[in-house]
Short mmCIF file of C-alpha atoms and ligand atoms in Angstrom, two decimals:
data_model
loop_
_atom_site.label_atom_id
_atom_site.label_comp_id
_atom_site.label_asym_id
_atom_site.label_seq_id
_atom_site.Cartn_x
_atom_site.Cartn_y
_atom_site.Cartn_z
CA UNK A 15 14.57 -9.19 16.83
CA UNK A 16 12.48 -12.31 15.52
CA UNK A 17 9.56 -11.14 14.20
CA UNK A 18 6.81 -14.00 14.18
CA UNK A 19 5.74 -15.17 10.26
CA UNK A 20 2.36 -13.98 10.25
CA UNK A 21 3.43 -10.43 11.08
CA UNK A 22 6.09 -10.13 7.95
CA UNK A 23 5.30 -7.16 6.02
CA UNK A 24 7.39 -5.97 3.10
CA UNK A 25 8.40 -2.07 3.81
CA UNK A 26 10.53 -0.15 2.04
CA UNK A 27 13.87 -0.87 1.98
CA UNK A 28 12.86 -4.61 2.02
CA UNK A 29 15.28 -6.61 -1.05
CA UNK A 30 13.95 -9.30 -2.68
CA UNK A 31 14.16 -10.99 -6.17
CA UNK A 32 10.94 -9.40 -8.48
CA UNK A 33 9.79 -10.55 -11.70
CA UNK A 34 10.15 -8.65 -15.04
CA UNK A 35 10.21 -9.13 -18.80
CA UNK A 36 13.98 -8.67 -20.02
CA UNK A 37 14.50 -7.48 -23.59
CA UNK A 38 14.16 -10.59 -25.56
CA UNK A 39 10.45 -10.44 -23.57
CA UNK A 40 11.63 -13.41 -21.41
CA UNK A 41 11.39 -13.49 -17.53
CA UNK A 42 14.03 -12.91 -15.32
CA UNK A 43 14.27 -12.30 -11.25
CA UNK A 44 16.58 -9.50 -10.40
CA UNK A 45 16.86 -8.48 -6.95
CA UNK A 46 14.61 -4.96 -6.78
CA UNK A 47 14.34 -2.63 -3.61
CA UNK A 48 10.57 -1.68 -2.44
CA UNK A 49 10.90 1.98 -2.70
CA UNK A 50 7.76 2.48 -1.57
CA UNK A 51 4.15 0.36 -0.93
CA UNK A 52 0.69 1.76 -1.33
CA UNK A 53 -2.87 -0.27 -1.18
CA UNK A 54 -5.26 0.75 -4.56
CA UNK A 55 -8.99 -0.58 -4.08
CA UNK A 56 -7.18 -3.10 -1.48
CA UNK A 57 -4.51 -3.98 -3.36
CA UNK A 58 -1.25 -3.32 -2.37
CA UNK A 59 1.29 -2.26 -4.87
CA UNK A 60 5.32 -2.19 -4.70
CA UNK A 61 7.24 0.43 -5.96
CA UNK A 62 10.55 -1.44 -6.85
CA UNK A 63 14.00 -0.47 -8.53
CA UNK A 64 15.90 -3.35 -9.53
CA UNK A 65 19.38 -3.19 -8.58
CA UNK A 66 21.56 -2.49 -10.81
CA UNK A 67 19.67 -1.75 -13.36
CA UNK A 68 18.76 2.13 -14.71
CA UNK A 69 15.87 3.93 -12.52
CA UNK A 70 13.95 4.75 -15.65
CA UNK A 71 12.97 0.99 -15.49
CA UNK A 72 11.93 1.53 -11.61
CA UNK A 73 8.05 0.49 -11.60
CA UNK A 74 4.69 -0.06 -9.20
CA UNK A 75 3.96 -4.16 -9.29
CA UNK A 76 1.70 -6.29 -7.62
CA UNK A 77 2.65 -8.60 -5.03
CA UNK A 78 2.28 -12.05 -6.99
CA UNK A 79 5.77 -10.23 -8.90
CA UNK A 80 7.74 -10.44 -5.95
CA UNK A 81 10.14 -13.76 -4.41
CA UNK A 82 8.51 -13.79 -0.77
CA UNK A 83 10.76 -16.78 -0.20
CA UNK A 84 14.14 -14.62 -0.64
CA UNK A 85 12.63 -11.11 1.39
CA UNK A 86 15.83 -9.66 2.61
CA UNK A 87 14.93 -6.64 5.20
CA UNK A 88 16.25 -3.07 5.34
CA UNK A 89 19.78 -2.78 7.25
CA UNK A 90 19.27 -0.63 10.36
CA UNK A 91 22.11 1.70 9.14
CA UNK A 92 21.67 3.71 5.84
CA UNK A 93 24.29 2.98 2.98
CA UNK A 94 25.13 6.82 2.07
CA UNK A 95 27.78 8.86 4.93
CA UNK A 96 26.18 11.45 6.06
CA UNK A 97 28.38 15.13 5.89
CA UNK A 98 30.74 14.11 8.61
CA UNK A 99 31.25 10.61 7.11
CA UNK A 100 29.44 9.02 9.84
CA UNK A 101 26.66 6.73 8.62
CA UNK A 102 23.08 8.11 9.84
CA UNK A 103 19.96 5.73 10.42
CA UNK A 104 17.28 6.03 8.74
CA UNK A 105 14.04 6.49 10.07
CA UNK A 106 12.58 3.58 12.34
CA UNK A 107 9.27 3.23 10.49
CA UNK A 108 9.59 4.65 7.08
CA UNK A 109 6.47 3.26 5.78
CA UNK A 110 4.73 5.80 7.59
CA UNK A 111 7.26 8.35 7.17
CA UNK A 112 6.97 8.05 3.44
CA UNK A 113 3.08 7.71 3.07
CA UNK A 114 2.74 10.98 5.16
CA UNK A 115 4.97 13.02 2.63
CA UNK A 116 3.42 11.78 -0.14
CA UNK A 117 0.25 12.48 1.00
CA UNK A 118 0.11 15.56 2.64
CA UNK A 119 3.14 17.53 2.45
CA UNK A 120 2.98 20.56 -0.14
CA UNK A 121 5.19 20.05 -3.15
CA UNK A 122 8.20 22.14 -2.47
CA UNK A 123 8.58 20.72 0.98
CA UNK A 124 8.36 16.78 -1.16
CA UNK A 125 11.16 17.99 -3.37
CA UNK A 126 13.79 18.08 -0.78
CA UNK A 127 11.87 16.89 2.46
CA UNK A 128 14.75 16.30 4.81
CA UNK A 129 18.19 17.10 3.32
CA UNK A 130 19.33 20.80 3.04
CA UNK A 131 18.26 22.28 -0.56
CA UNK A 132 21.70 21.23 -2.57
CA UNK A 133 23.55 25.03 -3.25
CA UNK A 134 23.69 25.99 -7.27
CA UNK A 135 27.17 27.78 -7.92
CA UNK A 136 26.60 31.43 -8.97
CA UNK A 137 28.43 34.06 -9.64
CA UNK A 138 27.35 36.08 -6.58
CA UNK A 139 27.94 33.20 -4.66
CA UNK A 140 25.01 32.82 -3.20
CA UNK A 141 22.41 29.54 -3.23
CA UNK A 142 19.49 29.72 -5.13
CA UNK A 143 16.66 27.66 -3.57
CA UNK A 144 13.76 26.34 -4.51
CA UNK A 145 10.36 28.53 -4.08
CA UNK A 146 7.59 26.66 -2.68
CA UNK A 147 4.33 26.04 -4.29
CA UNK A 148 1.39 27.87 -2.79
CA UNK A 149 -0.53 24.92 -1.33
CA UNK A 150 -2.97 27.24 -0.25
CA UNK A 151 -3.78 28.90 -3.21
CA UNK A 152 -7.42 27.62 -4.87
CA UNK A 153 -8.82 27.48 -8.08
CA UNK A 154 -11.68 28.74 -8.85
CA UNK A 155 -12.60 26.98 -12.44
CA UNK A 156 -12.06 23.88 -13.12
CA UNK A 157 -9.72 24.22 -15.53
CA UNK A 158 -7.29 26.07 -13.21
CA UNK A 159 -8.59 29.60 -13.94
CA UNK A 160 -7.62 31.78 -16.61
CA UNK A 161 -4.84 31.10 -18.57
CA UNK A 162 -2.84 33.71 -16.46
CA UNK A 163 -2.85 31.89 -13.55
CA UNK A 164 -1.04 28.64 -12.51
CA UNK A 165 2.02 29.10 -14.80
CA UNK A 166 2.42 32.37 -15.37
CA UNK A 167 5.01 33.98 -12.54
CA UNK A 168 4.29 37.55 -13.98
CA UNK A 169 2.55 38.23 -10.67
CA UNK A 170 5.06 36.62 -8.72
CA UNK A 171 2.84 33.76 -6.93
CA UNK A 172 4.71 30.46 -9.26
CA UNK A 173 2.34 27.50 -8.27
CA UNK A 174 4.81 25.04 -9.11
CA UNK A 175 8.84 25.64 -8.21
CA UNK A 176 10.92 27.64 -10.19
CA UNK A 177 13.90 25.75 -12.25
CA UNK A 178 16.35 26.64 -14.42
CA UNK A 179 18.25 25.34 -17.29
CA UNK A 180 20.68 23.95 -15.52
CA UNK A 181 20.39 20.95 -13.65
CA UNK A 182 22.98 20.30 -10.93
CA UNK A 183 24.33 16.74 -9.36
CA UNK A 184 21.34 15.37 -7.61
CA UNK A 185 22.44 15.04 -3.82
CA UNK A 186 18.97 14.13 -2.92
CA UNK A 187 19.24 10.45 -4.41
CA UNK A 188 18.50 8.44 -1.18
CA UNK A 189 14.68 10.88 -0.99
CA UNK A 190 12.31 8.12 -1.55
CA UNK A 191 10.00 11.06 -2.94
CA UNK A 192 12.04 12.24 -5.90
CA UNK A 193 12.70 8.66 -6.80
CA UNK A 194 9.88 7.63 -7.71
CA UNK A 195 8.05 8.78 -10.65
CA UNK A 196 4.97 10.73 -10.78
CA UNK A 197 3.72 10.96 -13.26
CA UNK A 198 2.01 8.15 -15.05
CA UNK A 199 1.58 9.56 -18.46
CA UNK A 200 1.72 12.75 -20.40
CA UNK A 201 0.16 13.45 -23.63
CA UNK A 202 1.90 15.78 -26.00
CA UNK A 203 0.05 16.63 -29.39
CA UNK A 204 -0.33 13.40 -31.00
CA UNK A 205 2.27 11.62 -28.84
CA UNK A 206 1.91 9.80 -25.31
CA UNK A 207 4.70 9.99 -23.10
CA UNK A 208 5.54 8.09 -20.22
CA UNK A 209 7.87 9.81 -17.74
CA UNK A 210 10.84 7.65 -16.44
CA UNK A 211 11.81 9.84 -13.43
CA UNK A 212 10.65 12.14 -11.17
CA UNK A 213 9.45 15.98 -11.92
CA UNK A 214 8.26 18.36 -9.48
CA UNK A 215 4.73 19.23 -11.52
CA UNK A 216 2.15 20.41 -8.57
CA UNK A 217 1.18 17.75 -5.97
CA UNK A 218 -2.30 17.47 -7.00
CA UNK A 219 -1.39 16.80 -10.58
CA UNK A 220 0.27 12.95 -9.76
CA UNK A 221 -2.70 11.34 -9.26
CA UNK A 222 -4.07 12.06 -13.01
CA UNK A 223 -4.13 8.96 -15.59
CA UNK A 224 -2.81 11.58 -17.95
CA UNK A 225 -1.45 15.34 -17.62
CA UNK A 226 -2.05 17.00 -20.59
CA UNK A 227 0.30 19.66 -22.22
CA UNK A 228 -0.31 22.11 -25.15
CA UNK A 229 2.63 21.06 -27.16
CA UNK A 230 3.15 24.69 -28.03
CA UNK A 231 3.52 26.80 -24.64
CA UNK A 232 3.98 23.37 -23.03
CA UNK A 233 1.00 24.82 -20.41
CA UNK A 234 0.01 21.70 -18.39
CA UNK A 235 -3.67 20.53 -17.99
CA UNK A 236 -5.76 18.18 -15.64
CA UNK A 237 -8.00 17.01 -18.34
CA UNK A 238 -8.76 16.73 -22.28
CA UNK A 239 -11.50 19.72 -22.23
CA UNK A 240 -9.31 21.83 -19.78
CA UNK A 241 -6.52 21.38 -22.66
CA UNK A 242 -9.56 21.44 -25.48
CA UNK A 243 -10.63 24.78 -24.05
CA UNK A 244 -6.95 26.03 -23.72
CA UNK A 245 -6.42 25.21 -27.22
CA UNK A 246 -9.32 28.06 -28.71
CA UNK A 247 -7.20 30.93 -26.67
CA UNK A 248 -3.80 29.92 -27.28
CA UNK A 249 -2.22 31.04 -30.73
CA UNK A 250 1.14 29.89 -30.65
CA UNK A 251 2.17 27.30 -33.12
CA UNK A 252 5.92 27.37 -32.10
CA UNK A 253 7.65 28.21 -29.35
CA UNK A 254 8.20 31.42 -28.17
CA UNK A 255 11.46 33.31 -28.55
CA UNK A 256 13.44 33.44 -32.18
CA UNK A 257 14.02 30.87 -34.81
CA UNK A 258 17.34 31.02 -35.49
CA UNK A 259 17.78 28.22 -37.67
CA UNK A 260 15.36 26.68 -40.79
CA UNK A 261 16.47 24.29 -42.61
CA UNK A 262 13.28 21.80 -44.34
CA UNK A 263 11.00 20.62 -41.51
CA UNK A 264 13.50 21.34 -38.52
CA UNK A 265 13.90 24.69 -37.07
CA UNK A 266 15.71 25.78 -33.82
CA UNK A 267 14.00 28.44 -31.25
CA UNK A 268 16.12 30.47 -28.81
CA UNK A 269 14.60 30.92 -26.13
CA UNK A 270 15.76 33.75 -23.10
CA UNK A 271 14.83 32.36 -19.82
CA UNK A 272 14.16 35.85 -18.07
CA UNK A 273 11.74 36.88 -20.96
CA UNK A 274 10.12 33.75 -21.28
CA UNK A 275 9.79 32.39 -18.01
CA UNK A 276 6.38 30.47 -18.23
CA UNK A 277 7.74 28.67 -21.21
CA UNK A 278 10.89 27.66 -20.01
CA UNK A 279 9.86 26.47 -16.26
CA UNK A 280 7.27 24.76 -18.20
CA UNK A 281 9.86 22.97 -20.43
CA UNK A 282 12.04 22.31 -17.33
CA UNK A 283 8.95 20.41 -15.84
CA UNK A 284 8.55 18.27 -18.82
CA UNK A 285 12.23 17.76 -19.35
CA UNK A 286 13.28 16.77 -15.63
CA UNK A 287 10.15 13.71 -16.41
CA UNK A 288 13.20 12.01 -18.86
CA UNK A 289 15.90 13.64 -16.71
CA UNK A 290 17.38 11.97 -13.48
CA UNK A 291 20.91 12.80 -12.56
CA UNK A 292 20.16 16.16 -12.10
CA UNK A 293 18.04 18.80 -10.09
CA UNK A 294 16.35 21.72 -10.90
CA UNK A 295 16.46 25.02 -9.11
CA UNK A 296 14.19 27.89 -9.45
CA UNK A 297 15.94 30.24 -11.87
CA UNK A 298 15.78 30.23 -15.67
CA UNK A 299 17.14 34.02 -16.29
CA UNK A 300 20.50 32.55 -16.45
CA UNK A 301 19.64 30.36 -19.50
CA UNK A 302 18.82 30.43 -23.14
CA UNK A 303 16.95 27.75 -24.20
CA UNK A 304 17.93 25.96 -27.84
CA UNK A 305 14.24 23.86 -28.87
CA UNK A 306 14.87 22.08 -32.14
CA UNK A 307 11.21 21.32 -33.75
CA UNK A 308 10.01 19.57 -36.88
CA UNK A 309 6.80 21.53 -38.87
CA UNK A 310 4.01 19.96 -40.25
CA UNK A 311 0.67 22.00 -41.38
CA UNK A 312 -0.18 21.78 -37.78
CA UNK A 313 2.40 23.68 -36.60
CA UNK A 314 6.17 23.54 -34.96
CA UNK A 315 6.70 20.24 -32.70
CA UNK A 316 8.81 20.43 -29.95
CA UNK A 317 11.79 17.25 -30.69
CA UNK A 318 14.04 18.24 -27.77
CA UNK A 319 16.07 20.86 -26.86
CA UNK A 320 19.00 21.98 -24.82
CA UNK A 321 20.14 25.01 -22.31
CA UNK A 322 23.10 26.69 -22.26
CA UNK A 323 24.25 29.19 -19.33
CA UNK A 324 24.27 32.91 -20.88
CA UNK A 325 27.73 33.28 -19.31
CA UNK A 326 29.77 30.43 -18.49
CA UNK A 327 33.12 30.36 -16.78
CA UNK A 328 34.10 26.97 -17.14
CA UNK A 329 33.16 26.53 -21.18
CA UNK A 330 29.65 25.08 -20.73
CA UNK A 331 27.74 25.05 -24.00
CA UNK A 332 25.35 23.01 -23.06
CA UNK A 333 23.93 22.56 -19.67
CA UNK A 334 20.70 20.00 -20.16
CA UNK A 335 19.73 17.84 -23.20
CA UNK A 336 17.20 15.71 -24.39
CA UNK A 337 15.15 14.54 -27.44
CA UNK A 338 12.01 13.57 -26.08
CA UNK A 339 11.52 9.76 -26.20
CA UNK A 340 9.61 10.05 -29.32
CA UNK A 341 11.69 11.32 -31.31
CA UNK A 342 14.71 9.04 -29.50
CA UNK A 343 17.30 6.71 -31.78
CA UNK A 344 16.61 8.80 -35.23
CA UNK A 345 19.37 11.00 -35.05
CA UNK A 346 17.83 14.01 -33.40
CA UNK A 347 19.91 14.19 -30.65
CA UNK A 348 23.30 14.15 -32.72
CA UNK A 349 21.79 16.91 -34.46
CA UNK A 350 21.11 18.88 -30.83
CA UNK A 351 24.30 18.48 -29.79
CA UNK A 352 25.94 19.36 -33.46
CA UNK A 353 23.67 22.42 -33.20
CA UNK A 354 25.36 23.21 -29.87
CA UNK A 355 28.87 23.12 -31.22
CA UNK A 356 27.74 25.34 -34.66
CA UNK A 357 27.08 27.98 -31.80
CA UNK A 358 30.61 27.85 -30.35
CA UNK A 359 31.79 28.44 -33.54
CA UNK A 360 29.90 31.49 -34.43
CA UNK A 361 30.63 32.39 -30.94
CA UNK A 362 34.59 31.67 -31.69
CA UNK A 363 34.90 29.33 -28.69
CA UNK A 364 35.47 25.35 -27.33
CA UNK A 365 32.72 24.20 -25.37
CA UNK A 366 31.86 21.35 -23.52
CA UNK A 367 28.59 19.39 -21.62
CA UNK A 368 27.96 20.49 -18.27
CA UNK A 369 28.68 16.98 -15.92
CA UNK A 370 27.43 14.81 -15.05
CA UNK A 371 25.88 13.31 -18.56
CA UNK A 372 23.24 11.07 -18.63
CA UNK A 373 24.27 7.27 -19.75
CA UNK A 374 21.73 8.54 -23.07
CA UNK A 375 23.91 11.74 -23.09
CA UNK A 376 27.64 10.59 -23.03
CA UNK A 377 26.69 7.61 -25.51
CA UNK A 378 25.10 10.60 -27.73
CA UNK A 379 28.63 12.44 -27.24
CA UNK A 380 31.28 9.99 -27.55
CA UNK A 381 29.61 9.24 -30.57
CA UNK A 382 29.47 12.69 -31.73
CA UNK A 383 32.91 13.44 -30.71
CA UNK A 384 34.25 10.41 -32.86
CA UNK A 385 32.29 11.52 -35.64
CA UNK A 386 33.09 14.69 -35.59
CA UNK A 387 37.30 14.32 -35.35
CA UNK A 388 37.36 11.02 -37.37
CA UNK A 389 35.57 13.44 -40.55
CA UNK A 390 38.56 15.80 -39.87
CA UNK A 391 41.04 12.86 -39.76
CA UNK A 392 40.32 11.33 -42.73
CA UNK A 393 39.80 14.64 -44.75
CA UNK A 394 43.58 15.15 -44.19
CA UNK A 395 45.74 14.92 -47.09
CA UNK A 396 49.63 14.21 -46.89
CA UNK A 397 52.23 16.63 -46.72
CA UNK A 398 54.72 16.18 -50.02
CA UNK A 399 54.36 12.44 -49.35
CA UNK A 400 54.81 12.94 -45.67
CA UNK A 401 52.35 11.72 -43.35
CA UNK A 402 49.82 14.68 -42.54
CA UNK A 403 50.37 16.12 -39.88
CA UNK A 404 47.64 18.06 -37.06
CA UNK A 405 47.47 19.20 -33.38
CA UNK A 406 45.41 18.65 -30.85
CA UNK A 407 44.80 22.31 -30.59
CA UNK A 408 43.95 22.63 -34.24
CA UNK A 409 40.80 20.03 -33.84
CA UNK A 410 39.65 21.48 -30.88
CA UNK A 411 40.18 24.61 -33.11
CA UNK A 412 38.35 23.14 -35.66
CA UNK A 413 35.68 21.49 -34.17
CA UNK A 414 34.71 23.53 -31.62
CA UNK A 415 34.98 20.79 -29.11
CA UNK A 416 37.01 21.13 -26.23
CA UNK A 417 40.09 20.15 -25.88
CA UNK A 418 40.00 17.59 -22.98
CA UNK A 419 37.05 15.92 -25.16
CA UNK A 420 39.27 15.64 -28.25
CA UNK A 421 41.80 14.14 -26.10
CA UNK A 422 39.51 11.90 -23.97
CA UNK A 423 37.62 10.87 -27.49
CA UNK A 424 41.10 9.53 -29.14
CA UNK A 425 41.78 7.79 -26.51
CA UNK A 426 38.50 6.32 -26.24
CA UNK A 427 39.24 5.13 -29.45
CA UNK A 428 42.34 3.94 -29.33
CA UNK A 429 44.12 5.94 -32.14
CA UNK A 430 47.01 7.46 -29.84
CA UNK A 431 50.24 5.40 -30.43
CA UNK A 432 53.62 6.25 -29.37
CA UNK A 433 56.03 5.60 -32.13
CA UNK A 434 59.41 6.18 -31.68
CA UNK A 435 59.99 9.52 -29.78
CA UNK A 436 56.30 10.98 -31.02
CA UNK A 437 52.75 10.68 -30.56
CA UNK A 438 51.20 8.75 -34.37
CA UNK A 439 47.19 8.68 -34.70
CA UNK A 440 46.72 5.25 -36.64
CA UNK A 441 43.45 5.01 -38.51
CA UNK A 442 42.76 0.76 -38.13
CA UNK A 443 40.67 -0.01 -41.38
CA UNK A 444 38.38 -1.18 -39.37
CA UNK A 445 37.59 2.42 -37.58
CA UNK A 446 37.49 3.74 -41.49
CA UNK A 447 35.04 1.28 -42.16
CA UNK A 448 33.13 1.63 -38.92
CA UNK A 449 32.93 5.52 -39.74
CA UNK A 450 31.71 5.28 -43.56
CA UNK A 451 28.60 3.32 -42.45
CA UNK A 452 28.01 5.53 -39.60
CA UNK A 453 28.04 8.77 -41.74
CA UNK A 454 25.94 6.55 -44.16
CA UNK A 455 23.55 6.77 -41.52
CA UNK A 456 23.66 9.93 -40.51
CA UNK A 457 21.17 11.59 -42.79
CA UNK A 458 19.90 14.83 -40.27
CA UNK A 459 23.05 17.36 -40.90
CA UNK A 460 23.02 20.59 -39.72
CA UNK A 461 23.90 23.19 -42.60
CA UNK A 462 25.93 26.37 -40.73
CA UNK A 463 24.65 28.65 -43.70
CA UNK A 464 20.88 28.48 -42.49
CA UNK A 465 21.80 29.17 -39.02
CA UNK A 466 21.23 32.96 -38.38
CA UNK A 467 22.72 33.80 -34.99
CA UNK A 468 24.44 36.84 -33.78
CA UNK A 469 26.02 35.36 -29.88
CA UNK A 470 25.07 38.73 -27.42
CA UNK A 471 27.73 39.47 -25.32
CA UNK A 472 25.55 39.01 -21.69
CA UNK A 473 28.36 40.26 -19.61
CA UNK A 474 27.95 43.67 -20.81
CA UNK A 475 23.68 43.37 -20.30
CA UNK A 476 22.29 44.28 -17.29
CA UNK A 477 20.62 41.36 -15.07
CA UNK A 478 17.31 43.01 -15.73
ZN1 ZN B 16 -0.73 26.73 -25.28
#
């Protein structure tokens, strides 16, 4: 249909070239998507990912940013197959569709409005859902009552969903809801954070400038005095749980998500913000949770952390990771995920990253992996003049790292040559010299003797 020119209105799902600063600070046009549109003291403003390009980047602009001239308007039919590979439609209007769940629906109902809640695989076999948020549920002070309210679920009313450690394959990419972000800024101790994605913190928490967190029980607040006030009842100085691990200013915390479920829902909350290929459920009693800090005088600051599954069947030593964006491109998250392997060896196992990665995460990894099995390589000495000589096995051995990663890592690299009826690693010089400035670099080590860790055997534990 022909709709006449002084009627055009950009809705979501509209395409259309928008401006933004590139790297090098310089404009470019890349086509964007309006994810969603939304009038502030009569202005309207476009929510727009640009195609192509990573979500985190996704952003609200005004409307002298977007290429009117090359509006391209939403295809009747929706891109993704629906279950029974038929494509479904989406909905006629959705500017109106949108606006009302963003407005009034309660936030458990926002995380997942339409599709079916995705299914977690459990032992028992069973899904775990999300719990809803108790929309109806008032506070009396301002601050959000006492400090055993909001977020603590020992009286079983949570007021924000439940999550757990793990975060599972986000099915729900195509709900315009969880892709957008939420939250426009969080303040963290003495650091500002702006989220990238998504995170399901309570509904009337989104429209704050900033959400403030006590970087110690990670307790979220709606204002500086609510935090301020906090602050005089609230003794901890590290996280909860045991440090395991000391070692000059960084220390590791483990963390049981059954006994400290406050904490970790809390740290699920401010993860998913720098988190997107994922989803969080409900239940943190599966997980322990690994939070690497640095000390100062004022206390133990949170870096980043990671989860792991209690009991994993398929090898998982890590199911989530991040270094918060702080702390991001120093060489903190090499030393998370080298903390996660030290683990597997005390534990006497190979483990491996829950998938999906993030594109953060794998780079983090493959560079980690290379490290890690060029060292070994190189430390090899030869055999009575022959060339040395080592198995796949024996690095995984080694290493800890599993054995499909070892594999998948050589590869990557291109050391695998067949040479004439057997498999030859060749070290180029240029990988030796490519590995001697990287372990230059690398400065933050993690030293095995200052780790003090005795793995539980959870199988033998009772749930409760
Ligand atoms: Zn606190």
């Amino acid at each position: 249909p022909v709709i006449p020119e002084d009627q055009v209105e950009i809705v979501e799902g509209c395409r259309l070239p928008v401006l933004r600063k590139n790297q090098e600070h310089e404009d470019e046009w890349p086509l964007a998507e309006i994810l969603s549109v939304k009038e502030v003291s009569g202005r309207k403003l476009y929510y727009v990912h640009y195609i192509d390009f990573n979500k985190r980047l996704d952003e609200w602009v005004t409307s002298d940013r977007l290429d009117m001239k090359k509006l391209q308007f939403p295809k009747k039919e929706a891109k993704t197959p629906t279950k029974n590979g038929l494509p479904g439609s989406r909905p006629s209007s959705p500017e109106r569709e949108v606006k009302r769940k963003v407005e009034t629906v309660p936030l458990a109902t926002q995380v997942s409005p339409a599709t079916p809640v995705p299914s977690l695989p459990s032992s028992n076999g069973t899904a775990r859902r999300l719990i809803p948020a108790q929309p109806g549920r008032k506070r009396k002070a301002n601050c959000g009552g006492t400090d055993e309210d909001s977020q603590d679920s020992s009286d079983g009313i949570p007021s924000a969903p439940r999550m757990t450690g793990s975060l599972v394959s986000d099915r729900s990419h195509d709900d315009i809801v969880t892709r957008m972000k939420n939250i426009e800024c969080i303040e963290l101790g003495r650091h500002r954070l702006k989220p990238w994605y998504f995170s399901p913190y309570p509904q009337e928490l989104t429209t704050l400038p900033i959400l403030y967190l006590c970087e110690f029980c990670l307790k979220y607040l709606k204002s500086l005095k609510c935090l301020q006030r906090h602050l005089t009842k609230c003794n901890l100085r590290h996280p909860p749980g045991n440090e395991i691990y000391r070692k000059g200013t960084i220390s590791f915390f483990e963390i049981d998500g059954r006994k400290n479920k406050t904490y970790s829902q809390n740290l699920c909350l401010l993860a998913k913000c720098f988190l997107d290929h994922k989803t969080l459920y409900y239940d943190t009693d599966p997980f322990l949770f690994y939070v690497m800090t640095e000390y100062d005088s004022k206390g133990f600051h949170i870096v980043g952390y990671f989860s792991k599954e209690k009991e994993s069947t398929e090898d998982y030593n890590v199911a989530c990771i991040l270094t918060l964006p702080p702390y991001q491109r120093r060489g903190y998250g090499k030393l998370l995920i080298e903390f996660s392997y030290e683990l597997s060896k005390v534990e006497g196992k190979t483990g491996t990253p829950e998938k999906p990665l993030s594109d953060l995460g794998l780079l983090s990894y493959r560079s980690y992996w290379s490290q890690t099995i060029l060292e070994i390589l190189m430390d090899l000495k030869p055999d009575n003049g022959e060339r040395p000589q080592i198995t796949i096995n024996e690095i995984s051995e080694i290493t800890s790292v599993k054995k499909e990663d070892v594999i998948s890592t050589l590869q990557y690299l291109n050391l695998i040559n067949y040479y004439k009826g057997q498999y030859i690693l060749t070290l180029s010089e240029d990988i030796v010299e490519g590995h001697e400035r990287a372990m230059q670099k690398r400065h933050l080590r993690i030293d095995p003797k200052c780790l003090h860790f005795t793995p539980k055997d959870w199988s033998k534990r009772g749930k409760w």
